[in-house]
Short mmCIF file of C-alpha atoms in Angstrom, two decimals:
data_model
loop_
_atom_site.label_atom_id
_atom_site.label_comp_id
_atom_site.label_asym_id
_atom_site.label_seq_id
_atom_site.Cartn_x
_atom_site.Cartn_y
_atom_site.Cartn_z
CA UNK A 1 0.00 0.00 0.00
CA UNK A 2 1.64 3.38 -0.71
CA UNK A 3 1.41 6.43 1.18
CA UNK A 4 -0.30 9.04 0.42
CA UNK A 5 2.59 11.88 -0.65
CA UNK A 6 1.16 15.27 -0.44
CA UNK A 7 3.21 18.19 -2.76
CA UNK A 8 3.92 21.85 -2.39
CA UNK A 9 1.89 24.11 -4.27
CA UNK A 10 5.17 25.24 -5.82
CA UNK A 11 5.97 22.04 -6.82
CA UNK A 12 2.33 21.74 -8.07
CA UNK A 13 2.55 25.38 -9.90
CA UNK A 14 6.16 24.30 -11.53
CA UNK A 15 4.83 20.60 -12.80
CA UNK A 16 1.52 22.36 -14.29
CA UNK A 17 3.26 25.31 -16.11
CA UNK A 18 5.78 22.67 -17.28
CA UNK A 19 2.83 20.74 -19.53
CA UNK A 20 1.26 24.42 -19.70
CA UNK A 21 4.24 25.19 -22.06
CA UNK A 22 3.80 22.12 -23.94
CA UNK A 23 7.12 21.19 -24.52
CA UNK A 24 5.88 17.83 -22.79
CA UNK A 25 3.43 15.56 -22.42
CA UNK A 26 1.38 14.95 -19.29
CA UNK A 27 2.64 11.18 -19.27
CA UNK A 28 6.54 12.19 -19.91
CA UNK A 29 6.18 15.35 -17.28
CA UNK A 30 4.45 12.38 -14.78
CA UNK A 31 6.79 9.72 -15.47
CA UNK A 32 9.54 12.21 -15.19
CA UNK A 33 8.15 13.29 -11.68
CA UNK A 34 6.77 9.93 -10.37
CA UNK A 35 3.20 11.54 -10.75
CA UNK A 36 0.45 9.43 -11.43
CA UNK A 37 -0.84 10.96 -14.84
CA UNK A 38 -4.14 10.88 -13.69
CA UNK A 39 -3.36 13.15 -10.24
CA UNK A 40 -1.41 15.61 -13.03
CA UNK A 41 -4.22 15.71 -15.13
CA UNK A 42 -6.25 16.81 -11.99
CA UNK A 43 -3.87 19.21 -10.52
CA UNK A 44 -4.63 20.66 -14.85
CA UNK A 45 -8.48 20.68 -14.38
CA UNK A 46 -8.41 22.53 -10.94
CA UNK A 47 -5.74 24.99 -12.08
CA UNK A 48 -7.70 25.67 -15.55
CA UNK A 49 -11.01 26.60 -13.54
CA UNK A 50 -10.18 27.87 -10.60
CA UNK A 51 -6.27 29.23 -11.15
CA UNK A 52 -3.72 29.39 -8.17
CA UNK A 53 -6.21 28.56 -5.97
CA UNK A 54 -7.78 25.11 -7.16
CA UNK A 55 -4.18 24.12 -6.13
CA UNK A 56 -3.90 24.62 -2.38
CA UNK A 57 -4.85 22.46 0.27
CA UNK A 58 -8.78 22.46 1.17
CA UNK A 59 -9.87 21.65 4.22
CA UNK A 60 -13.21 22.64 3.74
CA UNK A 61 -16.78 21.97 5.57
CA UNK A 62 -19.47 21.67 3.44
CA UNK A 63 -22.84 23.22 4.75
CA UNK A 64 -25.86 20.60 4.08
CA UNK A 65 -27.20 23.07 1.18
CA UNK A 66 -23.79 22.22 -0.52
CA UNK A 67 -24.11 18.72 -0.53
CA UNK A 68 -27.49 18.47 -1.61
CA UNK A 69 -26.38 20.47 -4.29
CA UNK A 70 -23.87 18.80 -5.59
CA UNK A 71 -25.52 15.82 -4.90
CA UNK A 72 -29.12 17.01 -7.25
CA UNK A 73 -26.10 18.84 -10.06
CA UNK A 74 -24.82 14.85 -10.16
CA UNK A 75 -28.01 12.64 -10.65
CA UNK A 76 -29.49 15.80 -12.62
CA UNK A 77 -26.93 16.24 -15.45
CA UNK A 78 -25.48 12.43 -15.37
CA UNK A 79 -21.62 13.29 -15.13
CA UNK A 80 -19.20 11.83 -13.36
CA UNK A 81 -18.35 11.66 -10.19
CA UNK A 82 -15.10 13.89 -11.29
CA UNK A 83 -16.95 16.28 -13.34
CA UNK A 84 -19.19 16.57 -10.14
CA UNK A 85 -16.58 17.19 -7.86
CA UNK A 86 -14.38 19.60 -10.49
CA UNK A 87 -18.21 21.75 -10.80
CA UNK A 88 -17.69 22.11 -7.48
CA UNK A 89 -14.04 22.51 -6.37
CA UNK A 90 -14.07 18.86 -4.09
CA UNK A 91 -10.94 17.86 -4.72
CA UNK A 92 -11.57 14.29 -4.04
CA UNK A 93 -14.05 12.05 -5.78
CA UNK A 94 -14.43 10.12 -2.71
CA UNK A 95 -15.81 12.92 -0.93
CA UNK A 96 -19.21 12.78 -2.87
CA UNK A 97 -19.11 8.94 -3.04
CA UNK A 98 -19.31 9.32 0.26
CA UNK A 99 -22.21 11.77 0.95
CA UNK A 100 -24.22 9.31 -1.92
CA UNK A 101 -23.71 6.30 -0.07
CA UNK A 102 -25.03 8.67 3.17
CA UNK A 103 -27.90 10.00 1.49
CA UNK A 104 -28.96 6.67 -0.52
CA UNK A 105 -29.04 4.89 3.17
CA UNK A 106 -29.92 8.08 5.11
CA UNK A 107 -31.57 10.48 3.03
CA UNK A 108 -30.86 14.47 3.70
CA UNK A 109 -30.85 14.20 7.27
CA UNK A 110 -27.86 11.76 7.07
CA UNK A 111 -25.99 14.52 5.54
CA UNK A 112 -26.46 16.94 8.11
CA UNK A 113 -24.96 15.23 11.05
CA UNK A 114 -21.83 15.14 11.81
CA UNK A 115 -20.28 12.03 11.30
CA UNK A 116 -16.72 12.11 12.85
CA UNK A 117 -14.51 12.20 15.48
CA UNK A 118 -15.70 12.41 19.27
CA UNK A 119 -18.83 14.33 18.79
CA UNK A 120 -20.42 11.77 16.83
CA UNK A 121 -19.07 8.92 19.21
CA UNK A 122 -20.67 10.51 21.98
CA UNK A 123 -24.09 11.34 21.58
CA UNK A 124 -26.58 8.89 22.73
CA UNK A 125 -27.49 5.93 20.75
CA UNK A 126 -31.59 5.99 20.14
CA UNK A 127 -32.47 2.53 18.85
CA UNK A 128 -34.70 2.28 15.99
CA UNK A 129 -37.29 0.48 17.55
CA UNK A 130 -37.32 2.85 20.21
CA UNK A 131 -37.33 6.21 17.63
CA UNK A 132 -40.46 3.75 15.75
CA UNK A 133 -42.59 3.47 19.00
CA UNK A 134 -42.74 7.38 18.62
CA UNK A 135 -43.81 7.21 15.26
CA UNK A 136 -47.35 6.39 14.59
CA UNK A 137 -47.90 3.97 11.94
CA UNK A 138 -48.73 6.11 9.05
CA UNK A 139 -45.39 8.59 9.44
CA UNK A 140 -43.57 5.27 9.57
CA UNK A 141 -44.84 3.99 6.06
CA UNK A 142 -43.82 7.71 5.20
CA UNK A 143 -40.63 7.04 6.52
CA UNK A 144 -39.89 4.30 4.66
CA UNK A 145 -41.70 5.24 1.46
CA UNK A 146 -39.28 8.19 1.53
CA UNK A 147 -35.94 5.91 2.37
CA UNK A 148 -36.89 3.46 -0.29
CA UNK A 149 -37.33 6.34 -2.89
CA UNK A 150 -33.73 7.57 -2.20
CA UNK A 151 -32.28 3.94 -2.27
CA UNK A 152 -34.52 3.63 -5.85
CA UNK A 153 -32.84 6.90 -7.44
CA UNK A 154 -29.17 6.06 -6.42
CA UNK A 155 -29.61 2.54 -7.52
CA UNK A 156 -30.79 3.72 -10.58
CA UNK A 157 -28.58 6.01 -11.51
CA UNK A 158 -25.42 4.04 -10.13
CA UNK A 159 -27.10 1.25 -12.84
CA UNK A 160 -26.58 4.65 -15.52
CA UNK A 161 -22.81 4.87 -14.74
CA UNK A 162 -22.17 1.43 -14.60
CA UNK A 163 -23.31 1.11 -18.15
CA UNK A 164 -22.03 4.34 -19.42
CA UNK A 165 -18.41 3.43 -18.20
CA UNK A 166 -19.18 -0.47 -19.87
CA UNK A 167 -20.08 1.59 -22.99
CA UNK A 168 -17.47 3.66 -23.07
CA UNK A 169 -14.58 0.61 -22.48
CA UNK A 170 -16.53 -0.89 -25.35
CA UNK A 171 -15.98 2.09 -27.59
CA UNK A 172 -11.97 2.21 -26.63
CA UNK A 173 -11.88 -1.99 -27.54
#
């Protein structure tokens, strides 16, 4: 398993004018650098839309109105998970496969807890069953009518990529 090696934005700025001035090509300039070509071509896309900036470390948290919209701009317009995430400025993909798995099992209000670290360790487990005796039994078929549409629309549209990407390894054969 490697580890994860993270680069100066000087370093960053230097590689990216270097195929900028296209003396190069992106898999000579990687090789050259022990880049993968795909992180190079990244560190491109982020420096084409958003300049200097789209190179520096983010440490960003995203507001519940973000993710939802990022998450509706994905299933809307059927791109990528990377075109997604360059719309946006996320730099990683794994980001937003991470808030769809959240909101396919969890819906919205998944989304707007936080997840991590000791907060979310330390708040009092409610079982289900216990959070269901609360419920009467018509907000429960609600419940689940609105859980079960969520899991629909992410299963369908994962179903879309998976056949896009087989149709597009077909077209490259």
């Amino acid at each position: 398993m490697s580890r994860k090696v993270k680069h100066s934005l000087e370093f960053k700025l230097a590689i990216v004018n270097q195929v900028l001035k296209r003396d190069r090509s992106v898999v000579e300039i990687s090789r050259e650098n022990a880049l993968e070509r795909r992180m190079l071509s990244q560190w491109l896309q982020f420096y084409e839309r958003f300049g200097e900036a789209g190179l520096k470390p983010q440490s960003t948290i995203y507001s519940l109105e973000n993710k939802l919209e990022v998450i509706r701009y994905f299933m809307d317009n059927k791109v990528s998970l990377r075109a997604a995430c360059l719309q946006f400025n996320i730099r990683a993909t794994s980001v937003l496969s991470n808030w769809l798995r959240i909101y396919a099992s969890d819906g919205a209000e998944g989304l707007s807890e936080e997840r991590r670290g000791i907060k979310h360790l330390m708040k009092p487990k409610i079982s289900k069953k216990a959070a269901e005796k609360d419920l009467t039994e018509h907000e429960q078929v609600l419940e689940e009518n609105k859980r079960l549409r969520a899991e629909v629309a992410f299963l369908k549209k994962l179903r879309a990529l998976i056949q896009r990407e087989e149709a597009e390894k077909r077209k490259k054969h």
